mmCIF file of C-alpha atoms and ligand atoms in Angstrom:
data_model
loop_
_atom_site.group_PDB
_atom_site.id
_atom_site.type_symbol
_atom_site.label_atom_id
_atom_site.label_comp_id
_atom_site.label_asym_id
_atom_site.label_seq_id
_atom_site.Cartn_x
_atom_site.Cartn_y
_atom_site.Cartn_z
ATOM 1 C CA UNK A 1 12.699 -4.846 24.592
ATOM 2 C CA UNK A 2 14.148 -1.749 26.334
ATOM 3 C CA UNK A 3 12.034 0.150 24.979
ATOM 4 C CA UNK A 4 9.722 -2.192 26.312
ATOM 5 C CA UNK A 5 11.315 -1.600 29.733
ATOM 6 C CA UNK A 6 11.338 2.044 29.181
ATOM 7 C CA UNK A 7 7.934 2.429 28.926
ATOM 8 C CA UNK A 8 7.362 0.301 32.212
ATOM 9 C CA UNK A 9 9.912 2.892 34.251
ATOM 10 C CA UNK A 10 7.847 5.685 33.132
ATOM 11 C CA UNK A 11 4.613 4.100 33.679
ATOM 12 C CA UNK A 12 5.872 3.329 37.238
ATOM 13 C CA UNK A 13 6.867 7.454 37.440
ATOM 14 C CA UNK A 14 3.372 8.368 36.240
ATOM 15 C CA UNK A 15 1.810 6.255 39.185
ATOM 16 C CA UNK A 16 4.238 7.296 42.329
ATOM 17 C CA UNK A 17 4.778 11.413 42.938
ATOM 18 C CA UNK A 18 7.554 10.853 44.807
ATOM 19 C CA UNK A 19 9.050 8.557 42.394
ATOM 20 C CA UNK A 20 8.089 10.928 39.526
ATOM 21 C CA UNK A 21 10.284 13.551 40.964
ATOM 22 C CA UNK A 22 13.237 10.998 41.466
ATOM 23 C CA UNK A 23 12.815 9.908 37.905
ATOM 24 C CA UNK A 24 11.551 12.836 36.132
ATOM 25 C CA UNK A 25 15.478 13.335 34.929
ATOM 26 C CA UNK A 26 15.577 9.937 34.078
ATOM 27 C CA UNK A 27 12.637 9.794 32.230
ATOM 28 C CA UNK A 28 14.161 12.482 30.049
ATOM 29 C CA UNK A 29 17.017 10.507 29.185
ATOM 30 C CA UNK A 30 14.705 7.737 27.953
ATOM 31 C CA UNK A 31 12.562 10.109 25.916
ATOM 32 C CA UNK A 32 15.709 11.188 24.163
ATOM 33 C CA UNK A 33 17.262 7.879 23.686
ATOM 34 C CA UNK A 34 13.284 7.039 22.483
ATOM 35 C CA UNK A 35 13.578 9.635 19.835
ATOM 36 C CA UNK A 36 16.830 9.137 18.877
ATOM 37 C CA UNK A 37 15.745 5.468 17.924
ATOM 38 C CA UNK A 38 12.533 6.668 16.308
ATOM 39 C CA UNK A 39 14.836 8.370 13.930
ATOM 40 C CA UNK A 40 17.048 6.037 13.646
ATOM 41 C CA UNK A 41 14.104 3.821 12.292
ATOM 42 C CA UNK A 42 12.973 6.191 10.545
ATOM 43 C CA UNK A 43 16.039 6.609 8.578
ATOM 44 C CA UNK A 44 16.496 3.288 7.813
ATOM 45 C CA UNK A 45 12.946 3.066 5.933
ATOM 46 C CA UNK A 46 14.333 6.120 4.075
ATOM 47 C CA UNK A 47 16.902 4.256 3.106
ATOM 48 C CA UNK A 48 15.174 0.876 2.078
ATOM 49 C CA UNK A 49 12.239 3.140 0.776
ATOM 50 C CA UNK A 50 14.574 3.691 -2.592
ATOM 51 C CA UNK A 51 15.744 -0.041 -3.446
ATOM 52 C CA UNK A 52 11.721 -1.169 -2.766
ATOM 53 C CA UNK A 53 12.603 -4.148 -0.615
ATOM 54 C CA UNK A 54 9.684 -6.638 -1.664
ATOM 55 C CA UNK A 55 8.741 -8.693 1.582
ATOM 56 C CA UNK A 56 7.292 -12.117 1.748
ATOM 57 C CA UNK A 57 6.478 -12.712 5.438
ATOM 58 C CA UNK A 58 2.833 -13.145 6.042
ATOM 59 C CA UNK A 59 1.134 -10.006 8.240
ATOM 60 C CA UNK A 60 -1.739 -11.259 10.605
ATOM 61 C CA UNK A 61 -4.879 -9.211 10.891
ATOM 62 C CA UNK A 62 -4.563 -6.877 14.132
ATOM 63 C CA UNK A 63 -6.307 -7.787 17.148
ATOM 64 C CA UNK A 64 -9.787 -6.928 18.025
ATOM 65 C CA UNK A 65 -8.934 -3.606 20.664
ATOM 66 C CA UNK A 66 -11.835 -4.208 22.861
ATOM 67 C CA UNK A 67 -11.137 -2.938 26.032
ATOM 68 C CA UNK A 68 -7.337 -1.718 24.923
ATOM 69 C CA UNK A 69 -7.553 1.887 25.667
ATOM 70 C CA UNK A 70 -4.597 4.745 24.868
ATOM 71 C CA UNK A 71 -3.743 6.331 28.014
ATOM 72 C CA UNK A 72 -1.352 8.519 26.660
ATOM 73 C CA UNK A 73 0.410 9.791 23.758
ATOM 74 C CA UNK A 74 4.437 11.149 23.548
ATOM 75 C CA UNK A 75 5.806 13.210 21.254
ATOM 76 C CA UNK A 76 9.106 12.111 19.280
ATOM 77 C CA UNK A 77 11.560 14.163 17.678
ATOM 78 C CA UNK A 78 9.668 13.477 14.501
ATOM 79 C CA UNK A 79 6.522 15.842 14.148
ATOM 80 C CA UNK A 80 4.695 13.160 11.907
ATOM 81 C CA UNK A 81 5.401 10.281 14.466
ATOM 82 C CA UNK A 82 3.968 9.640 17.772
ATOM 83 C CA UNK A 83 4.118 6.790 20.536
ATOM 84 C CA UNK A 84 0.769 5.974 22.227
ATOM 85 C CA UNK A 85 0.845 4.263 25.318
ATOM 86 C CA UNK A 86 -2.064 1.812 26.089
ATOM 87 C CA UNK A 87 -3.800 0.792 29.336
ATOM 88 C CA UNK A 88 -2.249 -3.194 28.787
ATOM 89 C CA UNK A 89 1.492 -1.588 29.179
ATOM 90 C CA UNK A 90 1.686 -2.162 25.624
ATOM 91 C CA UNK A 91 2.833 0.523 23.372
ATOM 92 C CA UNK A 92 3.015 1.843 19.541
ATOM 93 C CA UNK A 93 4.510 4.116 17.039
ATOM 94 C CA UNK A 94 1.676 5.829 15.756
ATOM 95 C CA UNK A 95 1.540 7.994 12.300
ATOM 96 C CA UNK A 96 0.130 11.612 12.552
ATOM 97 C CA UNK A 97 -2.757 11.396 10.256
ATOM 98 C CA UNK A 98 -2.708 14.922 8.794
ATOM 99 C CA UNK A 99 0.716 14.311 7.534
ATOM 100 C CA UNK A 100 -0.910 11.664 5.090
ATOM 101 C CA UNK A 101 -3.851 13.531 4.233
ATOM 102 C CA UNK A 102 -2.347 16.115 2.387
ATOM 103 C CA UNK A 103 -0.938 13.492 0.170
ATOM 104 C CA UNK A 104 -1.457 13.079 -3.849
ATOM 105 C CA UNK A 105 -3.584 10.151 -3.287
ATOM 106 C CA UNK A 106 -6.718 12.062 -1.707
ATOM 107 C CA UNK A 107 -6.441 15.035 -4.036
ATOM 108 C CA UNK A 108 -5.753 13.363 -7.892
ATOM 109 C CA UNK A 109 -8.837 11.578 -9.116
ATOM 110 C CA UNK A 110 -10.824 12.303 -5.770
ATOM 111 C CA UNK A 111 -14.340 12.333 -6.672
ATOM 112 C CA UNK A 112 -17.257 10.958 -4.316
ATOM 113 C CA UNK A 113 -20.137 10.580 -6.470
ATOM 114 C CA UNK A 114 -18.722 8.540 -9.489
ATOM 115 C CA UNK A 115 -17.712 5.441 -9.020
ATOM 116 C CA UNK A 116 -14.906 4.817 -11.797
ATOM 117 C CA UNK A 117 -13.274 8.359 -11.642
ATOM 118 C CA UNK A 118 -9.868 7.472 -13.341
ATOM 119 C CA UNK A 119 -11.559 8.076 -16.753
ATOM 120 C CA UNK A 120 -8.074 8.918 -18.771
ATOM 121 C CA UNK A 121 -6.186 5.785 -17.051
ATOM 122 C CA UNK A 122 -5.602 3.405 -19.388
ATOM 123 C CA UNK A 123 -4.690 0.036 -19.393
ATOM 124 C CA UNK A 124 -1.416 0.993 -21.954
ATOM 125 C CA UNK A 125 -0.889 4.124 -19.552
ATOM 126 C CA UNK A 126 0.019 2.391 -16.225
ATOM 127 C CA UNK A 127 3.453 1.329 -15.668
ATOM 128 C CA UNK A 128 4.782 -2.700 -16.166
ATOM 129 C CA UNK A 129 4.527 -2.724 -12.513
ATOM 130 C CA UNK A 130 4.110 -0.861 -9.575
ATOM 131 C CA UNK A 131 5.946 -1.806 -5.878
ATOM 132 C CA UNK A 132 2.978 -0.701 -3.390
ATOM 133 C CA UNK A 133 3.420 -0.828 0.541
ATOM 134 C CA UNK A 134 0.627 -2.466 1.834
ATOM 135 C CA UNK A 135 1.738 -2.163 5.448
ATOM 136 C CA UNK A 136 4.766 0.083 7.116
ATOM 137 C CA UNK A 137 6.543 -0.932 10.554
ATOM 138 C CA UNK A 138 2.908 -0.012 11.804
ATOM 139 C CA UNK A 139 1.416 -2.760 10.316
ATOM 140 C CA UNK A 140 -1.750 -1.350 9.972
ATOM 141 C CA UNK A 141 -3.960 -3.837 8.302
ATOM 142 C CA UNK A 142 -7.255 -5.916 9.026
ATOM 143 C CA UNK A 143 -8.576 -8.632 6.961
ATOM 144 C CA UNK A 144 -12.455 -7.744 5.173
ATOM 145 C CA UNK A 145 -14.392 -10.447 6.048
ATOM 146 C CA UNK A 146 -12.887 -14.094 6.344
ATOM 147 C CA UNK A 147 -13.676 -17.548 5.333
ATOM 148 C CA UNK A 148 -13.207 -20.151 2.294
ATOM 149 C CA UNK A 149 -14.297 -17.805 -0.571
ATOM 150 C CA UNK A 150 -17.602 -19.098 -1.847
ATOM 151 C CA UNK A 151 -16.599 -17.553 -5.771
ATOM 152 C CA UNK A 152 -13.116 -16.287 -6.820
ATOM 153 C CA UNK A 153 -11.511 -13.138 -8.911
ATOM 154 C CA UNK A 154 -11.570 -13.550 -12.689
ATOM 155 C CA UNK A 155 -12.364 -13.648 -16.059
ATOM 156 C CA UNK A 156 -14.349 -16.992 -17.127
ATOM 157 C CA UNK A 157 -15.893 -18.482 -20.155
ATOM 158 C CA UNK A 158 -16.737 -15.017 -21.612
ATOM 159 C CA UNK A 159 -17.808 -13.765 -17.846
ATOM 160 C CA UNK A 160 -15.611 -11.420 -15.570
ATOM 161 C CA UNK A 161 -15.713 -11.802 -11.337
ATOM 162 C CA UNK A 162 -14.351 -8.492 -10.614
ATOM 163 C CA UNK A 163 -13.505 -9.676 -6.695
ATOM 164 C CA UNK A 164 -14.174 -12.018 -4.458
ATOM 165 C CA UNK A 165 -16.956 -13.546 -2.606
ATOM 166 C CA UNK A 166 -16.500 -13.715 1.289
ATOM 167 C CA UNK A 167 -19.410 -16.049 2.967
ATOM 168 C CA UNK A 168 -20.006 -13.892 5.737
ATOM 169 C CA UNK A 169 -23.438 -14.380 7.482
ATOM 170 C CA UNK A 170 -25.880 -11.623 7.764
ATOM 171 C CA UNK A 171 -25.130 -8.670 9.749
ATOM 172 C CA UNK A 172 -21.508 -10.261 10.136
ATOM 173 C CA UNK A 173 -19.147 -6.953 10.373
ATOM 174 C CA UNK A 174 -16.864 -5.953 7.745
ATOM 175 C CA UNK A 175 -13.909 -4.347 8.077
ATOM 176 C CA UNK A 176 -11.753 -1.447 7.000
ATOM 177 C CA UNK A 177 -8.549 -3.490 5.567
ATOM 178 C CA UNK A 178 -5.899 -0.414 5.541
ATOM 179 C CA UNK A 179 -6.266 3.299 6.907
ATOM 180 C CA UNK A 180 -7.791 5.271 4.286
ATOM 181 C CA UNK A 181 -11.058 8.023 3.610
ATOM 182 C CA UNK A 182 -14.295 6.660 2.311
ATOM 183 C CA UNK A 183 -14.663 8.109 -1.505
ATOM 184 C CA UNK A 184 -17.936 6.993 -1.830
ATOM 185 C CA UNK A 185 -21.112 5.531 0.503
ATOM 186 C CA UNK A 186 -24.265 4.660 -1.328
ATOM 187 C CA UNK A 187 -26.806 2.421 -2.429
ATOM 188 C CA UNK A 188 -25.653 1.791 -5.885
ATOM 189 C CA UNK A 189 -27.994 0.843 -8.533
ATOM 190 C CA UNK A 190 -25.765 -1.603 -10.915
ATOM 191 C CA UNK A 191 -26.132 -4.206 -8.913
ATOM 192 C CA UNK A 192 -23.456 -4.129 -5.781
ATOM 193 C CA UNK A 193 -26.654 -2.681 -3.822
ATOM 194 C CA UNK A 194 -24.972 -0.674 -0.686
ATOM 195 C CA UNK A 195 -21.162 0.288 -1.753
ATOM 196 C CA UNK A 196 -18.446 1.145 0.025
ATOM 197 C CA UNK A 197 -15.118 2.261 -1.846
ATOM 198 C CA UNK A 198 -12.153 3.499 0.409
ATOM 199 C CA UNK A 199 -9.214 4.708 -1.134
ATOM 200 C CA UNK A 200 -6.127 3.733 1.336
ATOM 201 C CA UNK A 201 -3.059 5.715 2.052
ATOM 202 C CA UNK A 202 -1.222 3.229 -1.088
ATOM 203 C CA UNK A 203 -3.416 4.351 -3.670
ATOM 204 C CA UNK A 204 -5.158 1.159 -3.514
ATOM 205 C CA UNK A 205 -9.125 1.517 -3.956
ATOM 206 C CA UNK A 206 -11.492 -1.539 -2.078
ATOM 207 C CA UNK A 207 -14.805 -2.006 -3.138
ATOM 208 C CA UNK A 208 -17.264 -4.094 -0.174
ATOM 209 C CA UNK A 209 -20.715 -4.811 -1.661
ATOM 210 C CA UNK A 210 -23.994 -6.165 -0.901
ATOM 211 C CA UNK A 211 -23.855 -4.742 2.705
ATOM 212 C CA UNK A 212 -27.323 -4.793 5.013
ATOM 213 C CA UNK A 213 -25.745 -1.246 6.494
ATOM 214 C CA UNK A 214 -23.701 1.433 6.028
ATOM 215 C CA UNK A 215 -21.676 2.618 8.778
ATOM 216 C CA UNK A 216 -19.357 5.174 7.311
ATOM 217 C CA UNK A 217 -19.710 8.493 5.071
ATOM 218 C CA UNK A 218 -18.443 9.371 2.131
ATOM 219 C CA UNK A 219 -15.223 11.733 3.271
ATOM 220 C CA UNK A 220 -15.049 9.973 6.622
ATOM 221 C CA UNK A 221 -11.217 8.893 7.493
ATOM 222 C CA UNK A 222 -11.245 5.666 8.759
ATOM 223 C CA UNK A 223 -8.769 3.284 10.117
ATOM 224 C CA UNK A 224 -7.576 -0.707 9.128
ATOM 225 C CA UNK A 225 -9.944 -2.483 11.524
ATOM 226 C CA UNK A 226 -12.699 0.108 11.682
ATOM 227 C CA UNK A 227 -15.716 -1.868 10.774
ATOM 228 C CA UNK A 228 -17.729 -0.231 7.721
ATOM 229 C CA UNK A 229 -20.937 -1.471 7.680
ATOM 230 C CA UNK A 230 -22.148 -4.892 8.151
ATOM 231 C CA UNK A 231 -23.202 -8.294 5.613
ATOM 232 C CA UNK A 232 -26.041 -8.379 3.841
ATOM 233 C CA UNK A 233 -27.289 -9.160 0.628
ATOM 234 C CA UNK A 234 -28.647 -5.698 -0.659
ATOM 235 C CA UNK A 235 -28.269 -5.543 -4.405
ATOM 236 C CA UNK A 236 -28.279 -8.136 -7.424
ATOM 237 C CA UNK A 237 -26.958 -10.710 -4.902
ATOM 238 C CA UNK A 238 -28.363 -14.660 -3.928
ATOM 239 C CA UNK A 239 -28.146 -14.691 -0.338
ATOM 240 C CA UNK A 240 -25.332 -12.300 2.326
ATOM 241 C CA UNK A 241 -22.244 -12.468 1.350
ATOM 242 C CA UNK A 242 -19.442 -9.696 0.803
ATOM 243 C CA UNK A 243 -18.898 -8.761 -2.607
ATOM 244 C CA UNK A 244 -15.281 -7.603 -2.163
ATOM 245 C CA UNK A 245 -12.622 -6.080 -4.746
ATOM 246 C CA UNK A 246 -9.402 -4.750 -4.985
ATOM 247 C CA UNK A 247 -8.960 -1.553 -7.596
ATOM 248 C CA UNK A 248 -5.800 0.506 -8.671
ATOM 249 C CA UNK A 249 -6.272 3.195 -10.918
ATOM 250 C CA UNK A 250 -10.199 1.899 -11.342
ATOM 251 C CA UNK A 251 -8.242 -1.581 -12.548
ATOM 252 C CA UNK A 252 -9.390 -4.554 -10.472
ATOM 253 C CA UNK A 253 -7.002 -7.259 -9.836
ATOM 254 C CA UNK A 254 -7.435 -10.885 -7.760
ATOM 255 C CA UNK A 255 -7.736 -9.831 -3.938
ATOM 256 C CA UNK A 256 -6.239 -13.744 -3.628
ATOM 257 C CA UNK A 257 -2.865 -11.765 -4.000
ATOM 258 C CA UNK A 258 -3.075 -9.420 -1.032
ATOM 259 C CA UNK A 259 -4.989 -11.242 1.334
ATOM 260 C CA UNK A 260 -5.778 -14.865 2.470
ATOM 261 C CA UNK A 261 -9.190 -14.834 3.062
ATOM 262 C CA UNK A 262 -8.806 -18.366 4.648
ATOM 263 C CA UNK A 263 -6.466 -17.142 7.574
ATOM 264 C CA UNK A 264 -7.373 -13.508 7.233
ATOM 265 C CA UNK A 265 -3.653 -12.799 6.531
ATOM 266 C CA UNK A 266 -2.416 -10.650 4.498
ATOM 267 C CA UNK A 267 0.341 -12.675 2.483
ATOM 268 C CA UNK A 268 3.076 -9.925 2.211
ATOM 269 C CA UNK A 269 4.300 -6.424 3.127
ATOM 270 C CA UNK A 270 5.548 -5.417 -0.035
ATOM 271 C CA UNK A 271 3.441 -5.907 -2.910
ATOM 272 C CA UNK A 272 4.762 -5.953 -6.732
ATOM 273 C CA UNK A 273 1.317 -4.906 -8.757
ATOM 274 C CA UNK A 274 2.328 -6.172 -12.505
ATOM 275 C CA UNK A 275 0.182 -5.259 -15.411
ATOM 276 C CA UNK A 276 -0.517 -8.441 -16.463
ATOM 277 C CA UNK A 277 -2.361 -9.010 -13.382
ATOM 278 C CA UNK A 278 -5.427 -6.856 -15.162
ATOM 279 C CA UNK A 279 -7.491 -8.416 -17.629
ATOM 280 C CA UNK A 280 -8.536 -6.031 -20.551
ATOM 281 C CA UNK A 281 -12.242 -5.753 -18.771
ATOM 282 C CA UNK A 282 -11.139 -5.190 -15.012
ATOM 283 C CA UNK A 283 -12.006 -1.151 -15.489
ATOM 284 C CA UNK A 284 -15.294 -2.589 -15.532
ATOM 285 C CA UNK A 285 -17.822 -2.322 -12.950
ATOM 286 C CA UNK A 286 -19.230 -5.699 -11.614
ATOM 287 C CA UNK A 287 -21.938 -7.293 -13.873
ATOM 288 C CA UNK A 288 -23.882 -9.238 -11.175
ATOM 289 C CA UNK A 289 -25.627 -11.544 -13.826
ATOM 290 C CA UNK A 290 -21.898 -12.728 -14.436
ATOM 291 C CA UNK A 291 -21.257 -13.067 -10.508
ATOM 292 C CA UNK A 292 -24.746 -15.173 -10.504
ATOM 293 C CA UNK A 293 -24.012 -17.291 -13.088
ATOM 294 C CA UNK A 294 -20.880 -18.144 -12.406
ATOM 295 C CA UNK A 295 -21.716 -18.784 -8.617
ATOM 296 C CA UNK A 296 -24.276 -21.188 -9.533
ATOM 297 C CA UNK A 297 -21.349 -22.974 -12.132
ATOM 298 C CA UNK A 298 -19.226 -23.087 -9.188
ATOM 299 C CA UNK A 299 -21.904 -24.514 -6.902
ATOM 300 C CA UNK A 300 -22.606 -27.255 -9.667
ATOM 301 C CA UNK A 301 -18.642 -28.273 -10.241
ATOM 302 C CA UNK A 302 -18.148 -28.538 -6.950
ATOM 303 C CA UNK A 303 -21.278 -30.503 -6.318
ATOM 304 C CA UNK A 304 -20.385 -33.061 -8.680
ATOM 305 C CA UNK A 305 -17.017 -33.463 -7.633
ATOM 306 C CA UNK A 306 -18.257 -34.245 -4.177
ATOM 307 C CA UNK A 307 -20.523 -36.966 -5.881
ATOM 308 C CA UNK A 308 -17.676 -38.346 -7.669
ATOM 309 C CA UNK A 309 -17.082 -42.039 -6.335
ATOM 310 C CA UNK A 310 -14.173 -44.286 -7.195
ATOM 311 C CA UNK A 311 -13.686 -48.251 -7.314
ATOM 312 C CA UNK A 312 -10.438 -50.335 -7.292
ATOM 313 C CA UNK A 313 -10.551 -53.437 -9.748
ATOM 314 C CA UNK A 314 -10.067 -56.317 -7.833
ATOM 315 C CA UNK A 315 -9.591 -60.038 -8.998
ATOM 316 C CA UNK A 316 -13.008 -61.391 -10.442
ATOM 317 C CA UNK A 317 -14.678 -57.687 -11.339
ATOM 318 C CA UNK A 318 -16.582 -57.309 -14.497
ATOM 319 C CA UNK A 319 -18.251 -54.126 -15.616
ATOM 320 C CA UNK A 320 -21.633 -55.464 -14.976
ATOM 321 C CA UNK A 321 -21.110 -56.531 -11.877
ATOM 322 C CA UNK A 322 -19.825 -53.174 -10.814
ATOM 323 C CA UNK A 323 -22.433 -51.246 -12.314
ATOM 324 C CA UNK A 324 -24.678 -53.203 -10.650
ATOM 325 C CA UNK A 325 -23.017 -52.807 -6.717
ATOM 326 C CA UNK A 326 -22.700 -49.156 -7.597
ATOM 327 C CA UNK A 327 -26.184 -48.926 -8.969
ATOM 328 C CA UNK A 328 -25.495 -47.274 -12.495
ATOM 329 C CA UNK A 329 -24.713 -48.645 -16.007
ATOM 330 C CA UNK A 330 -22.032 -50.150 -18.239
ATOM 331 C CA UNK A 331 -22.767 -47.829 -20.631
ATOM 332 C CA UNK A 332 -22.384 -45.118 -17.945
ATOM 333 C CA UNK A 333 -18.824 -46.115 -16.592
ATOM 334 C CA UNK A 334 -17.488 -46.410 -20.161
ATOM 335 C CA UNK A 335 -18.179 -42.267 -20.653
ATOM 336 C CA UNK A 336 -17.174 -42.189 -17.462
ATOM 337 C CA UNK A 337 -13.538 -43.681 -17.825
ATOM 338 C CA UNK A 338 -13.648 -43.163 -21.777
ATOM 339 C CA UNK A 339 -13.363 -47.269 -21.938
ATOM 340 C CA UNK A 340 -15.220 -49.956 -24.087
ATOM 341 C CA UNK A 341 -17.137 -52.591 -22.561
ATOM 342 C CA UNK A 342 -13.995 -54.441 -24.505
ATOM 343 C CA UNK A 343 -11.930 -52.985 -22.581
ATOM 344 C CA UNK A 344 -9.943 -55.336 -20.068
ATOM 345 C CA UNK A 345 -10.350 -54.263 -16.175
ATOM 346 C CA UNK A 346 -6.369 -54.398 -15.182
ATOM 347 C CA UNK A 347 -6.300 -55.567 -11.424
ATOM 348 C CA UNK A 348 -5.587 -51.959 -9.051
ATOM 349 C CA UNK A 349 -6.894 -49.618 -11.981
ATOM 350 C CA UNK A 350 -9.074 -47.305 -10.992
ATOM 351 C CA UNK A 351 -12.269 -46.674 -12.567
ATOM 352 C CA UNK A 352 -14.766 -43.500 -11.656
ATOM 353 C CA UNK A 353 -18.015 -45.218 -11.244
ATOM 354 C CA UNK A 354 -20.248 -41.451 -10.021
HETATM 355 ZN ZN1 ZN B 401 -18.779 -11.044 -6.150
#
């Protein structure tokens, strides 16, 4: 909050001359006392950096910025930190990109034409688990796409869903869900039709399939919230959806644990990546005949549990007679409820009759 007010005073000096010059010493003062809490901050993540605190609160997705402008941008005592002042008298701490470009991340295992370049990362290689910040104090994150996920992460009956499946209409945008530089932007062949993988400033890799268009390059920087191309169904694919997955070290694991796709949340700060979250496959790339198939098992379980009807014995009911008001057979209702037509109806049992 005083910074809050700070930011007004100043604003208020940029507007009047007169009060500019009666202020400009003032103004000063709150730039120092601005960087001296910067580093303050600043210090205190250096602290907490080492003990990994893991974080539970739930982050929401940043607003859309449509018609939130910067008007200008202050230096702090801290080269690698800015604060960016925006045209709603809002205001944020923003990171100086070319600090995090030079990192490890972009250099080790950077390759833009293949798309599974961690070739000597093993499964036995990577640590038990790994703490990864998802989001700093900036809290730069945007969901992917959002909505009841029409097919979920993992391995089934012999098949493997390497992500998720986000039912996101046609031409529907998809977004950029940390800062991070595209490694690769093509049409790819196996099946995910147009790719794009970013590789974010955590180390984490994300995958977003099936896209109708491309709207970023391989190499391109891009920010969380920067929208990447758009839905589509491009690909070994039944219809637009996203085709979304979450990679570390090539590995995929559920995206369920970062993000929920229902609320477009993402469920913590701090995440705690464990090995056992990988399945023995997950270096894999997507086989889409697996996605297919099990989309279609999906579709059918869930169709026939929304057919499934129920009726409450009441005084007087016989098997007949309910297979009869619920237009199927005894024989039917006995597989049904594993029963015998022997079987005596207890008044307020339940009996699936669909
Ligand atoms: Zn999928």
């Amino acid at each position: 909050m005083k910074l809050r007010h700070m930011i007004a005073l100043m604003l208020a000096a940029g507007v009047s001359a007169t009060a500019a010059a009666q202020n400009i010493n003032r103004v000063r003062e709150l730039l120092e006392e601005m960087q001296q809490e910067v580093e303050m901050i600043e210090k205190r993540q250096a602290e907490t950096a080492t003990v990994v605190p893991v974080k539970t609160e739930p982050v929401e997705s940043v607003a859309d910025t449509n018609g939130v402008l910067p008007l200008d941008t202050l230096p702090t005592m801290n080269d690698a930190v800015k604060i960016v002042i925006y045209n709603d008298n809002t205001w944020k701490y923003m990171r100086d990109r070319q600090y995090v470009k030079d990192s490890a991340v972009y250099v080790q295992y950077w390759d833009t034409t293949t798309l599974f370049p961690y070739r000597d990362v093993t499964l036995a290689s990577l640590p038990a688990s790994v703490a990864i910040d998802l989001v700093d104090s900036l809290k730069c994150y945007h969901y992917p796409g959002k909505g009841k996920l029409r097919s979920k992460y993992g391995p089934r009956r012999r098949r493997q869903h390497q992500g998720v499946d986000i039912p996101l209409k046609m031409g529907e945008p998809v977004y950029a869900v940390f800062n991070g530089r595209v490694r690769i932007s093509q049409y790819n062949r196996g099946g995910y039709g147009n790719l794009v993988v970013i590789r974010h400033d955590n180390g984490l890799e994300t995958f977003s399939g099936h896209l109708s268009e491309r709207l970023v390059q391989s190499g391109d920087w891009v920010e969380a919230g920067q929208i990447i191309g758009f839905c589509g169904s491009t690909g070994r694919s039944t219809g637009p959806h996203l085709h979304f997955e979450t990679r570390y070290c090539g590995q995929t694991f559920d995206p369920e644990r970062l993000i929920d796709f229902e609320s477009g949340n993402l469920r913590r700060q701090t995440f705690l990546l464990k090995k056992s979250f990988f399945d023995i496959r997950s270096n894999m790339a997507q086989d889409f005949e697996d996605e297919i198939s099990l989309a279609e098992e999906d579709q059918k379980a869930a169709a026939e549990k929304a057919a499934m009807a129920y009726h409450k014995i009441r005084s007087g009911d016989t098997l007949g007679a309910i297979a009869q008001r619920y237009g199927t057979t005894v024989s039917k209702l006995c597989s049904l409820n594993g029963i015998t037509s022997k079987t005596t109806l207890r008044i307020g049992r339940t009996l699936r009759v669909r």
